[in-house]
mmCIF file of C-alpha atoms in Angstrom:
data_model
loop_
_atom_site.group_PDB
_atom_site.id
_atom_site.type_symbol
_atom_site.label_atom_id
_atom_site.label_comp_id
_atom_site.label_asym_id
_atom_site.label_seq_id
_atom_site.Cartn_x
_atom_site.Cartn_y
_atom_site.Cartn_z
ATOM 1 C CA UNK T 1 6.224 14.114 18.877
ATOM 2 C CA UNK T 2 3.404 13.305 20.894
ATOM 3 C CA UNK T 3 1.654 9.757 19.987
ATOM 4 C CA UNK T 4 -2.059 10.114 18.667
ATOM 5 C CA UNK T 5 -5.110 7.653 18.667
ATOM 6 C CA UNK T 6 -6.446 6.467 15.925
ATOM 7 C CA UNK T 7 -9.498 7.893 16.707
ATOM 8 C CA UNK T 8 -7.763 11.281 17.809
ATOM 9 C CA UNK T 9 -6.091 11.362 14.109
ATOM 10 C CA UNK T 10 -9.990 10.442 12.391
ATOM 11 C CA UNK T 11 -11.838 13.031 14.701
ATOM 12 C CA UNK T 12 -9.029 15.466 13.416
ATOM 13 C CA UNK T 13 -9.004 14.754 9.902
ATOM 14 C CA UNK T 14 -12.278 15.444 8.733
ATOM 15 C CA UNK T 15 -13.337 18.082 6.426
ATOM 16 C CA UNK T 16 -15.747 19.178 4.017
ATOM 17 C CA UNK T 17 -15.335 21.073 0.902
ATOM 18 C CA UNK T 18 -15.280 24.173 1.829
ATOM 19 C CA UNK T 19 -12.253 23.447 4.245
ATOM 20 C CA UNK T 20 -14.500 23.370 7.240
ATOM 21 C CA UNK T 21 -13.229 20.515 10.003
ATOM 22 C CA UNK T 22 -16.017 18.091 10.659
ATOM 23 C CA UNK T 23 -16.793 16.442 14.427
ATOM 24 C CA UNK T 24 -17.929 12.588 13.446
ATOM 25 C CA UNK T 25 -21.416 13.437 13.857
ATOM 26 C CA UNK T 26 -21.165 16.059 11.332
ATOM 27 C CA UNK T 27 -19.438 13.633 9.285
ATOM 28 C CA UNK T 28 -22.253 11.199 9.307
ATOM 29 C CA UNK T 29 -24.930 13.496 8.653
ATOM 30 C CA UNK T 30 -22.861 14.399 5.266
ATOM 31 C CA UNK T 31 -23.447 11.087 4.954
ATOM 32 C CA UNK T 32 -26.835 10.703 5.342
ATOM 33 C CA UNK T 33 -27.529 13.720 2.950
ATOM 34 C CA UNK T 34 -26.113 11.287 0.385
ATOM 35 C CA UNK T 35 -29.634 9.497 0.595
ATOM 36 C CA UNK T 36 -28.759 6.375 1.236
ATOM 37 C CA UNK T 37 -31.371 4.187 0.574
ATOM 38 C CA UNK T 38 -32.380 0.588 2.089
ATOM 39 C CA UNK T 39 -32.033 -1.127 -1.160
ATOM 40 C CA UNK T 40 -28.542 0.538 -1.604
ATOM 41 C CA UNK T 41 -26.933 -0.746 1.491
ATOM 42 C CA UNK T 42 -24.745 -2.847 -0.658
ATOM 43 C CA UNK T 43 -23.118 0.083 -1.837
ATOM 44 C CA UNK T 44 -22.836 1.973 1.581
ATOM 45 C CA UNK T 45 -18.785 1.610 1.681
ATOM 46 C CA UNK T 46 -18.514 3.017 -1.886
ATOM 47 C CA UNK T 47 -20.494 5.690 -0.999
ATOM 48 C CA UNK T 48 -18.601 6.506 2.410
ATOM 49 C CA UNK T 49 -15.506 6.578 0.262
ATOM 50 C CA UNK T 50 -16.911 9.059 -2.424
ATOM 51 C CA UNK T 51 -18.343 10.691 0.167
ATOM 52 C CA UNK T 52 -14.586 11.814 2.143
ATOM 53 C CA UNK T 53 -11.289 13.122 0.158
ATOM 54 C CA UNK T 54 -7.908 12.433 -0.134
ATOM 55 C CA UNK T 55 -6.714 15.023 1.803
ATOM 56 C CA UNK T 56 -9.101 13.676 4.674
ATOM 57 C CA UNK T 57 -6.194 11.040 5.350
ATOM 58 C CA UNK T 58 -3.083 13.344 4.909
ATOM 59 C CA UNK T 59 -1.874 13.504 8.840
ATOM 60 C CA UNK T 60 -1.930 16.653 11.132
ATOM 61 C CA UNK T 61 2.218 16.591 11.582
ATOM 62 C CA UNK T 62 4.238 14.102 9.667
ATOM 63 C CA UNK T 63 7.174 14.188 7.151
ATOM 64 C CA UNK T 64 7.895 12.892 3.369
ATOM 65 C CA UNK T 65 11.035 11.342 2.515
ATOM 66 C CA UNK T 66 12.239 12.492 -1.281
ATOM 67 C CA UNK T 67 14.870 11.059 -3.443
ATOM 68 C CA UNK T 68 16.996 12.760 -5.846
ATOM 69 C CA UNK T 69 17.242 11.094 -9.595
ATOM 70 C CA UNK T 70 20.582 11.578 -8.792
ATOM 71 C CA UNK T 71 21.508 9.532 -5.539
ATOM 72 C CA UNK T 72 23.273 6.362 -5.983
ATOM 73 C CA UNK T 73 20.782 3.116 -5.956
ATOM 74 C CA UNK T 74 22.776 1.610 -2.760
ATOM 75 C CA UNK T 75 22.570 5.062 -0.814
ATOM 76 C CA UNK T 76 18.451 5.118 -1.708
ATOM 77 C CA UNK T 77 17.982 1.812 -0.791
ATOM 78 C CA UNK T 78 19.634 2.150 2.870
ATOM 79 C CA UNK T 79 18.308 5.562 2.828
ATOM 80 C CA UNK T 80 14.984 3.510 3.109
ATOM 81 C CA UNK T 81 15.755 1.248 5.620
ATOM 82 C CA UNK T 82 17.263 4.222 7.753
ATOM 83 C CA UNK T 83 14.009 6.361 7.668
ATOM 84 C CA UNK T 84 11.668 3.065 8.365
ATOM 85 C CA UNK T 85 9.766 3.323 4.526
ATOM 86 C CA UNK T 86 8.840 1.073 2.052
ATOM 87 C CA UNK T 87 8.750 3.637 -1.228
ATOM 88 C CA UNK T 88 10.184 7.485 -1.938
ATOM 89 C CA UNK T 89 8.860 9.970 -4.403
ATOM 90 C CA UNK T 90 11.716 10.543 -7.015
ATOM 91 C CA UNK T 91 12.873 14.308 -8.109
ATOM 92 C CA UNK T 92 14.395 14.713 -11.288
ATOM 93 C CA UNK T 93 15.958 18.253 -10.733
ATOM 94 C CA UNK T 94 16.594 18.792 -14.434
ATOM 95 C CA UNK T 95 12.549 18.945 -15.782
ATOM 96 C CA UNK T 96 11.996 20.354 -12.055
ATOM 97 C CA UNK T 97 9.100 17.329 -11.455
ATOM 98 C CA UNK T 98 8.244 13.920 -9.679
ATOM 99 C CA UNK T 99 9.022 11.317 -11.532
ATOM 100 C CA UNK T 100 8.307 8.099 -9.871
ATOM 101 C CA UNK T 101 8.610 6.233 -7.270
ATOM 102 C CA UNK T 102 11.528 4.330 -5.746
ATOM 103 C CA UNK T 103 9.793 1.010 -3.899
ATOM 104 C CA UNK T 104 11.147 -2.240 -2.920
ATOM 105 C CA UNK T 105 10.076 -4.162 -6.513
ATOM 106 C CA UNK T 106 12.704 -1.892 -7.575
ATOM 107 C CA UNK T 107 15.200 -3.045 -5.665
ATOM 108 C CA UNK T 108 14.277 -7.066 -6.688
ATOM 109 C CA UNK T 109 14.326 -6.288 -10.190
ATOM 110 C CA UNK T 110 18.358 -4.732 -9.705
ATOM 111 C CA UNK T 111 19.410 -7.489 -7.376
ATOM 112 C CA UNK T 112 17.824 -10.311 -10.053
ATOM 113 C CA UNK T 113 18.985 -8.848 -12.899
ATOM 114 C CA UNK T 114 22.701 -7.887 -11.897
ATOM 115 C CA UNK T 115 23.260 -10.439 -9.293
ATOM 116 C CA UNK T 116 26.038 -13.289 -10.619
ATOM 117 C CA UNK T 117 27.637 -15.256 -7.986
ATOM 118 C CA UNK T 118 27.961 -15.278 -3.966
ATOM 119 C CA UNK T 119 29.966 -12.627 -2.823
ATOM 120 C CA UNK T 120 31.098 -11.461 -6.483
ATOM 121 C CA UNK T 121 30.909 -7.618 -5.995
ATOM 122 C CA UNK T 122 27.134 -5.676 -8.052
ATOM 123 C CA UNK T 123 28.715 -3.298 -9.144
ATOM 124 C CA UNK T 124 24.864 -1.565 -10.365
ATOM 125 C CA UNK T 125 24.368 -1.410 -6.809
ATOM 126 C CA UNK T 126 27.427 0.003 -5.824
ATOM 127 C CA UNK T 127 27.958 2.653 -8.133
ATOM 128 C CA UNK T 128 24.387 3.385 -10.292
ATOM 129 C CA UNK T 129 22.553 6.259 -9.950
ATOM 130 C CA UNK T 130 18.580 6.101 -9.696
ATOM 131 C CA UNK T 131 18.138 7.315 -13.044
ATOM 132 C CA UNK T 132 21.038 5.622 -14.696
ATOM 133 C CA UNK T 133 18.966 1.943 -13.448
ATOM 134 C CA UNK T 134 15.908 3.841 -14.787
ATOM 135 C CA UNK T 135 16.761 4.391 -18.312
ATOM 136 C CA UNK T 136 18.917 0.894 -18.298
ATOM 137 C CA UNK T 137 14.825 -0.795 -17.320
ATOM 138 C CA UNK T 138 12.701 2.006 -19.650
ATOM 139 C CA UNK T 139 11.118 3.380 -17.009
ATOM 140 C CA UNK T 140 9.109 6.298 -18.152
ATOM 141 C CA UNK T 141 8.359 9.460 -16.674
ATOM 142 C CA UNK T 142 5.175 9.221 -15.438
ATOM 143 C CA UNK T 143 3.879 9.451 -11.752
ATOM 144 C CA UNK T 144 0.845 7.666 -11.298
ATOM 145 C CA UNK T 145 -0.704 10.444 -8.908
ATOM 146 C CA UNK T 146 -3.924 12.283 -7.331
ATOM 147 C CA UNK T 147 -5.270 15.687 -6.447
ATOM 148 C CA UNK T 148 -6.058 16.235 -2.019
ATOM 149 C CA UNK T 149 -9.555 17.101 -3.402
ATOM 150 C CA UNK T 150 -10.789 13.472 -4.821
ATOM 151 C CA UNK T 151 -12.807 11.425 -3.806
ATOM 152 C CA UNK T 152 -11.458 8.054 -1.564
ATOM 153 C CA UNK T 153 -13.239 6.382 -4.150
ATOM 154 C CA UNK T 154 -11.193 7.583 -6.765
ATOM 155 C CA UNK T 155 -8.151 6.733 -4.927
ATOM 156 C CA UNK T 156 -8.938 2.791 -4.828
ATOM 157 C CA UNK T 157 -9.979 2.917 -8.361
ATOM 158 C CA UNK T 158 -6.229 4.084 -9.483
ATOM 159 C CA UNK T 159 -4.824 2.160 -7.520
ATOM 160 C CA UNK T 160 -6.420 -0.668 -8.894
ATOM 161 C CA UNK T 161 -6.761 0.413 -12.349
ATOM 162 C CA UNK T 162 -2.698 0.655 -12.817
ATOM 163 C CA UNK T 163 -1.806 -1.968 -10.208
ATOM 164 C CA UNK T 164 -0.282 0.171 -7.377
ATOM 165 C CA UNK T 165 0.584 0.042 -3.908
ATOM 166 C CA UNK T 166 0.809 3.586 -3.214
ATOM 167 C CA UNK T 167 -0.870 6.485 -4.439
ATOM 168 C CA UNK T 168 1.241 9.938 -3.960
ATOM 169 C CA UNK T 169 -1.552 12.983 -3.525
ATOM 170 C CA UNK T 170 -0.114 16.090 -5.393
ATOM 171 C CA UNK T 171 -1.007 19.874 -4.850
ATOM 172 C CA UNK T 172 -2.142 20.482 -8.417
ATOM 173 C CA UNK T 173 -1.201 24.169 -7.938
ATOM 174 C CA UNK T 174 2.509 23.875 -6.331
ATOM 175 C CA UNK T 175 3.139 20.254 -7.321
ATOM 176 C CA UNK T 176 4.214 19.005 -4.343
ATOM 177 C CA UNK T 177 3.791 15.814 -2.790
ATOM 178 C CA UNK T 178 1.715 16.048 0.173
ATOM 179 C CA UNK T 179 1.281 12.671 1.017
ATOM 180 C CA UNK T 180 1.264 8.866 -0.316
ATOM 181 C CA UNK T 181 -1.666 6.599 -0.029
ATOM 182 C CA UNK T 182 -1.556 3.382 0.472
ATOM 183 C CA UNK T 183 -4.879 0.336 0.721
ATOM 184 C CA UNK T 184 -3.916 -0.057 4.148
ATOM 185 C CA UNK T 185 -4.522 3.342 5.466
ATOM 186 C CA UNK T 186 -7.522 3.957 3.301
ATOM 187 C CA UNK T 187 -9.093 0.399 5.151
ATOM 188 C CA UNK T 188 -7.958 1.221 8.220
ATOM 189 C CA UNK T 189 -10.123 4.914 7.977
ATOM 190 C CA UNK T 190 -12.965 2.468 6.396
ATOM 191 C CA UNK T 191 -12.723 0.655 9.484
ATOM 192 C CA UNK T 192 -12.530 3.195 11.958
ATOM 193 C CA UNK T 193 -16.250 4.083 11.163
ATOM 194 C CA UNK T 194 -17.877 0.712 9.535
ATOM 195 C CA UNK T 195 -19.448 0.331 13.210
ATOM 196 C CA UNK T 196 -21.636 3.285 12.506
ATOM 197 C CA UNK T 197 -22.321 2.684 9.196
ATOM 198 C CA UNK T 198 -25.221 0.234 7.476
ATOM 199 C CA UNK T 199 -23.818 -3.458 7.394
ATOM 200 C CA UNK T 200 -24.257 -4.988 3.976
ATOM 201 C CA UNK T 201 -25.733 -8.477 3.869
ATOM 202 C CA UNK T 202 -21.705 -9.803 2.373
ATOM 203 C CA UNK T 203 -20.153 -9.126 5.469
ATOM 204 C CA UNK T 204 -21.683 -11.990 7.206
ATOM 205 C CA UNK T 205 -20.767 -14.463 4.284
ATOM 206 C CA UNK T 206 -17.679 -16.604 4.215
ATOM 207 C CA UNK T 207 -14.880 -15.213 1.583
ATOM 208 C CA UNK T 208 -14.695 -18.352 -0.260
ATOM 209 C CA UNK T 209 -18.139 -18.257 -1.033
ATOM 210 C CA UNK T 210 -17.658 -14.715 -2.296
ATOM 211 C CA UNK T 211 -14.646 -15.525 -4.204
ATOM 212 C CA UNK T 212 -12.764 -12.826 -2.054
ATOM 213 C CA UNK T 213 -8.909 -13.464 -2.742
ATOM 214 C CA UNK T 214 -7.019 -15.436 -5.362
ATOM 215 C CA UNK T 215 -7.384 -19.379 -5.424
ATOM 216 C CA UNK T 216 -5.906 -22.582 -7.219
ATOM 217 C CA UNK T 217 -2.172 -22.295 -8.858
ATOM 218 C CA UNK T 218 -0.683 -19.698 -6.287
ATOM 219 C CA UNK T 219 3.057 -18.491 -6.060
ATOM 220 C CA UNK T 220 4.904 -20.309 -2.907
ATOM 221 C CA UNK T 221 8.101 -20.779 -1.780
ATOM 222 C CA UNK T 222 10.031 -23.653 0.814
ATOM 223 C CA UNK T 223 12.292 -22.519 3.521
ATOM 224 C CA UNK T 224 14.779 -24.127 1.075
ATOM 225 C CA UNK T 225 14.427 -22.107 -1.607
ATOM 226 C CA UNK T 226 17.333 -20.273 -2.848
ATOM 227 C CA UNK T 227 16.626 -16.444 -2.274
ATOM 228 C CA UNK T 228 17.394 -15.609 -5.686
ATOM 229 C CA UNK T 229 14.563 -17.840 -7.243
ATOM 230 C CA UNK T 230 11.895 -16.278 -4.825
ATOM 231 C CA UNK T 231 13.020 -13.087 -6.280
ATOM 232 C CA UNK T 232 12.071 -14.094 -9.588
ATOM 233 C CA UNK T 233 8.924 -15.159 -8.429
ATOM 234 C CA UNK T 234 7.965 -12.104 -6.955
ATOM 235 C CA UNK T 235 9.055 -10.635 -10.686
ATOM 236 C CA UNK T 236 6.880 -13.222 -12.795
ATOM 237 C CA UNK T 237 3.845 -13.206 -10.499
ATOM 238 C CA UNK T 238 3.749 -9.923 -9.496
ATOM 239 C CA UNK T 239 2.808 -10.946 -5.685
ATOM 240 C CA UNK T 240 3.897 -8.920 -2.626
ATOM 241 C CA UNK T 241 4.617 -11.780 -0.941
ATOM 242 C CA UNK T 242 5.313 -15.796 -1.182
ATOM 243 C CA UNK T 243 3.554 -18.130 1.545
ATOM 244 C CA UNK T 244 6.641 -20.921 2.514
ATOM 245 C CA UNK T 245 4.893 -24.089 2.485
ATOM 246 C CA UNK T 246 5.942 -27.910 3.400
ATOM 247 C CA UNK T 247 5.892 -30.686 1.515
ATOM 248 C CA UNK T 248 2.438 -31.238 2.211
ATOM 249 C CA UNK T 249 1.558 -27.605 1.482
ATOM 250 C CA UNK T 250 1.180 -26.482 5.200
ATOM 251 C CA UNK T 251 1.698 -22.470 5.638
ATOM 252 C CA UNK T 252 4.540 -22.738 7.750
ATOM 253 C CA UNK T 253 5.963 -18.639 7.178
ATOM 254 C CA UNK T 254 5.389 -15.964 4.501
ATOM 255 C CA UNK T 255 8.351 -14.439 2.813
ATOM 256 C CA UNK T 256 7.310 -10.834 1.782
ATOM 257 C CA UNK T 257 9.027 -8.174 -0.701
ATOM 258 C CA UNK T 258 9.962 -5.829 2.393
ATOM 259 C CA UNK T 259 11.590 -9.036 3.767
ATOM 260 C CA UNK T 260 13.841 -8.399 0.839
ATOM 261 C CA UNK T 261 14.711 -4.820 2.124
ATOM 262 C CA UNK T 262 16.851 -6.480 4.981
ATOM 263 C CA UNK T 263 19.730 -7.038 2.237
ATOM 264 C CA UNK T 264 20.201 -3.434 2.232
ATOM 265 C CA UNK T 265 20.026 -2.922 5.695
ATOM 266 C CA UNK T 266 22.760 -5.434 6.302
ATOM 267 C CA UNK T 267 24.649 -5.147 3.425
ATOM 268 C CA UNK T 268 24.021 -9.007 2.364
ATOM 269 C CA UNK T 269 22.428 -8.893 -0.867
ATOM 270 C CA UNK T 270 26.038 -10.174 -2.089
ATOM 271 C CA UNK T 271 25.137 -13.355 -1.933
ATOM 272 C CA UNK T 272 21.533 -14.495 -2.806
ATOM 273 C CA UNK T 273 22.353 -18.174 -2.856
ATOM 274 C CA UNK T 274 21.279 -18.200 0.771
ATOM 275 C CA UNK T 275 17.879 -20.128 1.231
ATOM 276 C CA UNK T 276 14.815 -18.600 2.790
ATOM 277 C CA UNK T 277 15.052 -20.503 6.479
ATOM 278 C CA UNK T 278 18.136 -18.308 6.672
ATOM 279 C CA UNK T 279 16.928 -15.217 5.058
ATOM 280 C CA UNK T 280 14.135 -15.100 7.654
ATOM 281 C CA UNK T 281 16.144 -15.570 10.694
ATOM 282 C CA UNK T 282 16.572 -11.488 9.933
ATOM 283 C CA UNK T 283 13.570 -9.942 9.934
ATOM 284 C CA UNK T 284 12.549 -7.879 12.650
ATOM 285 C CA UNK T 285 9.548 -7.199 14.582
ATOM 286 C CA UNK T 286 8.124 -5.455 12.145
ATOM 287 C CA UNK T 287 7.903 -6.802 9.471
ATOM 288 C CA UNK T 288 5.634 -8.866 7.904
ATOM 289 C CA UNK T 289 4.232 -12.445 9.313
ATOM 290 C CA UNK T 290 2.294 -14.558 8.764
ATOM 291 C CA UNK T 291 -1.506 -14.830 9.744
ATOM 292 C CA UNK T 292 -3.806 -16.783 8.395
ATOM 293 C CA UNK T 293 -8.125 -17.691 7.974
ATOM 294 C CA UNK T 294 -10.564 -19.845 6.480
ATOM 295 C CA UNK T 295 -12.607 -19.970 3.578
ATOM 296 C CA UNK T 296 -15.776 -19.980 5.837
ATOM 297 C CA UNK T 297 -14.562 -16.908 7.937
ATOM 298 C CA UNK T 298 -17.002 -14.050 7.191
ATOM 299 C CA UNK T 299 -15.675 -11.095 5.396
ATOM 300 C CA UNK T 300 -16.405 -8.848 8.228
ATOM 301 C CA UNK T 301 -14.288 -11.280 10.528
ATOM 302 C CA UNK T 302 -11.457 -11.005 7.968
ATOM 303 C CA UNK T 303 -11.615 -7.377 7.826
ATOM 304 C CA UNK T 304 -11.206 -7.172 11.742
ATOM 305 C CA UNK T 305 -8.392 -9.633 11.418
ATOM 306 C CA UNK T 306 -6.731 -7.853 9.288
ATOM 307 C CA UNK T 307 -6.845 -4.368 10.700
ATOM 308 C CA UNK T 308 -6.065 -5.581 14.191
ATOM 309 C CA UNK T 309 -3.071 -7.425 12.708
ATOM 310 C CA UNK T 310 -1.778 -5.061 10.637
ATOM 311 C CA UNK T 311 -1.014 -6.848 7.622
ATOM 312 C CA UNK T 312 -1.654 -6.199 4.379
ATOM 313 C CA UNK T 313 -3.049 -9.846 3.092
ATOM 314 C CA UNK T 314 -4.358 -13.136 4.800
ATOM 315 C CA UNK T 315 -3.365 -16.505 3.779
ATOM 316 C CA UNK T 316 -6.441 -18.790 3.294
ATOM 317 C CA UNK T 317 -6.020 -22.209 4.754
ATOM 318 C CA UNK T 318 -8.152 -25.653 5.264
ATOM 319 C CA UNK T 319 -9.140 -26.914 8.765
ATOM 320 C CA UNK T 320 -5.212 -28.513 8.822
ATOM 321 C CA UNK T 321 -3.732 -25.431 7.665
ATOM 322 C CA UNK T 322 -3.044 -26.145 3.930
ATOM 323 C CA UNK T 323 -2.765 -23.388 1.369
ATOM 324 C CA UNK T 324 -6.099 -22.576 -0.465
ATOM 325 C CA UNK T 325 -5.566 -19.184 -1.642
ATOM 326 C CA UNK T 326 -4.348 -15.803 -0.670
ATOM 327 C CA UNK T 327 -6.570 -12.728 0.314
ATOM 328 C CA UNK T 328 -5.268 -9.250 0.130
ATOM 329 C CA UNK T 329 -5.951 -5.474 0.743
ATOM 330 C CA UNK T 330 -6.857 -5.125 -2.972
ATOM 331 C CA UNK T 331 -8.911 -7.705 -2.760
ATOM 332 C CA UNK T 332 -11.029 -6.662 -0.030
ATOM 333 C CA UNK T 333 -11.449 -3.191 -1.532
ATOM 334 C CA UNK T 334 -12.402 -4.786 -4.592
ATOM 335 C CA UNK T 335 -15.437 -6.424 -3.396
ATOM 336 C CA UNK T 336 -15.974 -3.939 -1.083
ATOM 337 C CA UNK T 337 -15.844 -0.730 -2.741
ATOM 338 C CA UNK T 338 -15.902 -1.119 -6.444
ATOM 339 C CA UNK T 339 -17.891 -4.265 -7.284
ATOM 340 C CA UNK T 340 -21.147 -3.081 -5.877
ATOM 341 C CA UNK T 341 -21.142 0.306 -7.877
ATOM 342 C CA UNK T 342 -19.449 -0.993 -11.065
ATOM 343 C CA UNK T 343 -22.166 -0.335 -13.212
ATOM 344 C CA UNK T 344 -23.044 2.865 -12.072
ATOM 345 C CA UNK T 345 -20.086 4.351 -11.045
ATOM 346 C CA UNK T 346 -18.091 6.783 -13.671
ATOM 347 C CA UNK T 347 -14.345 8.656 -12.621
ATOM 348 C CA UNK T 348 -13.873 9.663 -15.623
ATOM 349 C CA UNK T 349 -11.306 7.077 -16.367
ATOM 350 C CA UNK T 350 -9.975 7.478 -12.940
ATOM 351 C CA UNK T 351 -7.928 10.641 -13.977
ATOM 352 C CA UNK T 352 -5.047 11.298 -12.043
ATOM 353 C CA UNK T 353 -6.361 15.219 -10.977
ATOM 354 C CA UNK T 354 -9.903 15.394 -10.522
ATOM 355 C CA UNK T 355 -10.118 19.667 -10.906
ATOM 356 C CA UNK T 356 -12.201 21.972 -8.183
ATOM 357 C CA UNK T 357 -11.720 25.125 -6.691
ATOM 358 C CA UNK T 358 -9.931 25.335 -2.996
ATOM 359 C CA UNK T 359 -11.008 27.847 -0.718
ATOM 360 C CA UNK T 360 -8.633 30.085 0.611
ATOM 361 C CA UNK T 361 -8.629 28.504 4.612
ATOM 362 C CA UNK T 362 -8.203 24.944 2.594
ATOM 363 C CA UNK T 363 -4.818 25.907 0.719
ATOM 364 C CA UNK T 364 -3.710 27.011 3.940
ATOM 365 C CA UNK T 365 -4.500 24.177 6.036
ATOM 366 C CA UNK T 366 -2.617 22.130 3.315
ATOM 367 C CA UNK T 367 0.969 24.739 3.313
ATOM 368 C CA UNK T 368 0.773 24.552 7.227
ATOM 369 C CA UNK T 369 1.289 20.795 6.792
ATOM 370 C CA UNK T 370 4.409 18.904 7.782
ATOM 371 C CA UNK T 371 3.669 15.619 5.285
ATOM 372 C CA UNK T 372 4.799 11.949 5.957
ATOM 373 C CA UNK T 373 4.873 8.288 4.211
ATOM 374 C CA UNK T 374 3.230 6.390 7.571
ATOM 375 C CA UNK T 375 1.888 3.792 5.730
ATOM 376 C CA UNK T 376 5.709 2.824 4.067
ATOM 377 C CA UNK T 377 6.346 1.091 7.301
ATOM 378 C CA UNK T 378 4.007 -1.637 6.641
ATOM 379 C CA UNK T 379 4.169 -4.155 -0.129
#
């Protein structure tokens, strides 16, 4: 398959209601019909994001991997690992209907919960199927979901309102899965266009003084942790990912939930007394590492750093590179994008279809699509 830019896929991927592609000047001028005023610069990125749809991000040629309620847990998992994703829409053949998703918390809570000795066989690993682990944890039926035709907006909003990492856009017609968003592709299409855009008066302060990111009591781990503890943590504190710190809380590492994904790719999750200096001497080149900034950086400094690093959160540090606080994609979206239109701002309730009418040349745009999971490669 031939390798695109990132500004090949934008210029590609824009299009208007009616189903018409956009050139980026057209886009902008949607834009400015939008009325942006002076005094509302604040709120330019929320606008830019109501402004485009979901299916503005779904890529030209791409695939989705699907799972079967039926596969065995240890097949999915490796399945996973073999196809370079983080997360899988689930099928449940019998009601004929998504279910789900599979993701790597899933795999954490199995491992923590079954996991008994080194080396002493899981036997829930081995020989579960998806939904046998799935009514064993009371995990309903519900896929948290969106229609191609929202807003971007929208999109952030669900994802913050029920705490999710990826966002799978459904035909409301056929009920397919087209795609799965993720805050990492949505920023990066922010980001791709914030050049041309107004620049708020916040993107020029320092994060700490806009309280961007989580401070104080924060989850970390030592690079002697036993694995098996940092997998609770990840449980309790619902983080994506545990800073290793020293003694004198210096960010030496950052042990991340899709470092946890190497167990199925090697077959090691047997033993989970192993500490995390030895867990980490597997992870490959891409997954996550850590990168770090300060308090004082601006937030448009962070938002380059990010995007040029490809991460999907920032540890915040002090001048000698202690631990402050932790600043992630949600974070950034929250201050962003919702904060400066939360009071004016109503989704409905962020409901998981928003219904309109597709035009004939839209429906088929979307059926002529091959649809993939990019962002699964990078919680």
């Amino acid at each position: 398959m031939k390798q695109r830019s990132l500004s090949e896929d934008y210029k590609s991927m824009n299009v208007s209601s009616n189903g018409k592609w956009l050139s980026d000047t057209e886009v902008f001028e949607t834009i400015q019909i939008q009325d942006l005023a002076d005094e509302d610069v604040g709120k330019v990125y929320s606008k830019f994001l109501q402004a485009h749809r979901c299916y503005d991000l779904i890529p030209i040629s791409s695939k989705l991997v699907v799972f079967d309620t039926t596969l065995h847990v240890k097949k999915a998992f490796f399945a996973l690992v073999y196809n370079g994703v983080r997360a899988a829409p689930l099928w449940d053949h019998a009601t004929q209907s998504f279910v789900g998703m599979l993701t790597i918390t899933d795999f954490i809570k199995i491992l923590h919960k079954y996991y008994k000795a080194p080396l002493e066989k899981i036997a829930e690993v081995e020989e579960h199927k998806i939904q046998t682990w799935r009514q064993e944890f009371k995990i309903g039926q519900n896929l948290t979901r969106i229609s191609p035709e929202a807003s971007l907006y929208d999109a952030v909003s669900i994802l913050k309102q029920h705490k999710v990492h990826r966002l799978p856009v459904v035909d409301r017609q056929t009920g397919n899965v087209l795609h799965v968003l993720t805050h990492k592709r949505i920023l990066r299409f922010l980001h791709h266009f914030v050049r041309e855009l107004p620049e708020p008066a916040m993107m020029e302060r320092g994060v700490g003084e806009l309280g961007v990111g989580t401070y104080g009591e924060l989850a970390t781990t030592t690079y002697d942790m036993p694995l098996i503890d940092a997998l609770a943590l990840f449980l309790r504190h619902r983080v994506s990912a545990l800073p290793v710190v020293d003694a004198d809380r210096r960010v030496l590492d950052v042990y991340a939930k899709f470092d946890v994904i190497n167990l199925a790719a090697e077959k090691t999750y047997s033993n989970l007394d192993v500490t995390i200096f030895e867990a980490l001497q597997h992870r490959t080149g891409k997954q996550d590492k850590v990168h770090t900034c300060l308090a004082t950086d601006s937030l448009r400094h962070v938002l380059e750093t990010i995007v040029r690093a490809e991460v999907h959160r920032l540890v915040i540090v002090d001048t000698e590179n202690r631990i402050e606080g932790i600043l992630s994609l949600s974070d950034m979206f929250n201050h962003m994008v919702l904060k400066p239109v939360e009071n004016d701002v109503k989704s409905d309730d962020c409901l998981p279809y928003i219904a309109q009418d597709r035009s004939a040349s839209f429906q088929m745009e979307i059926d002529e699509i091959g649809h993939e999971i990019e962002e699964m490669q990078t919680v």
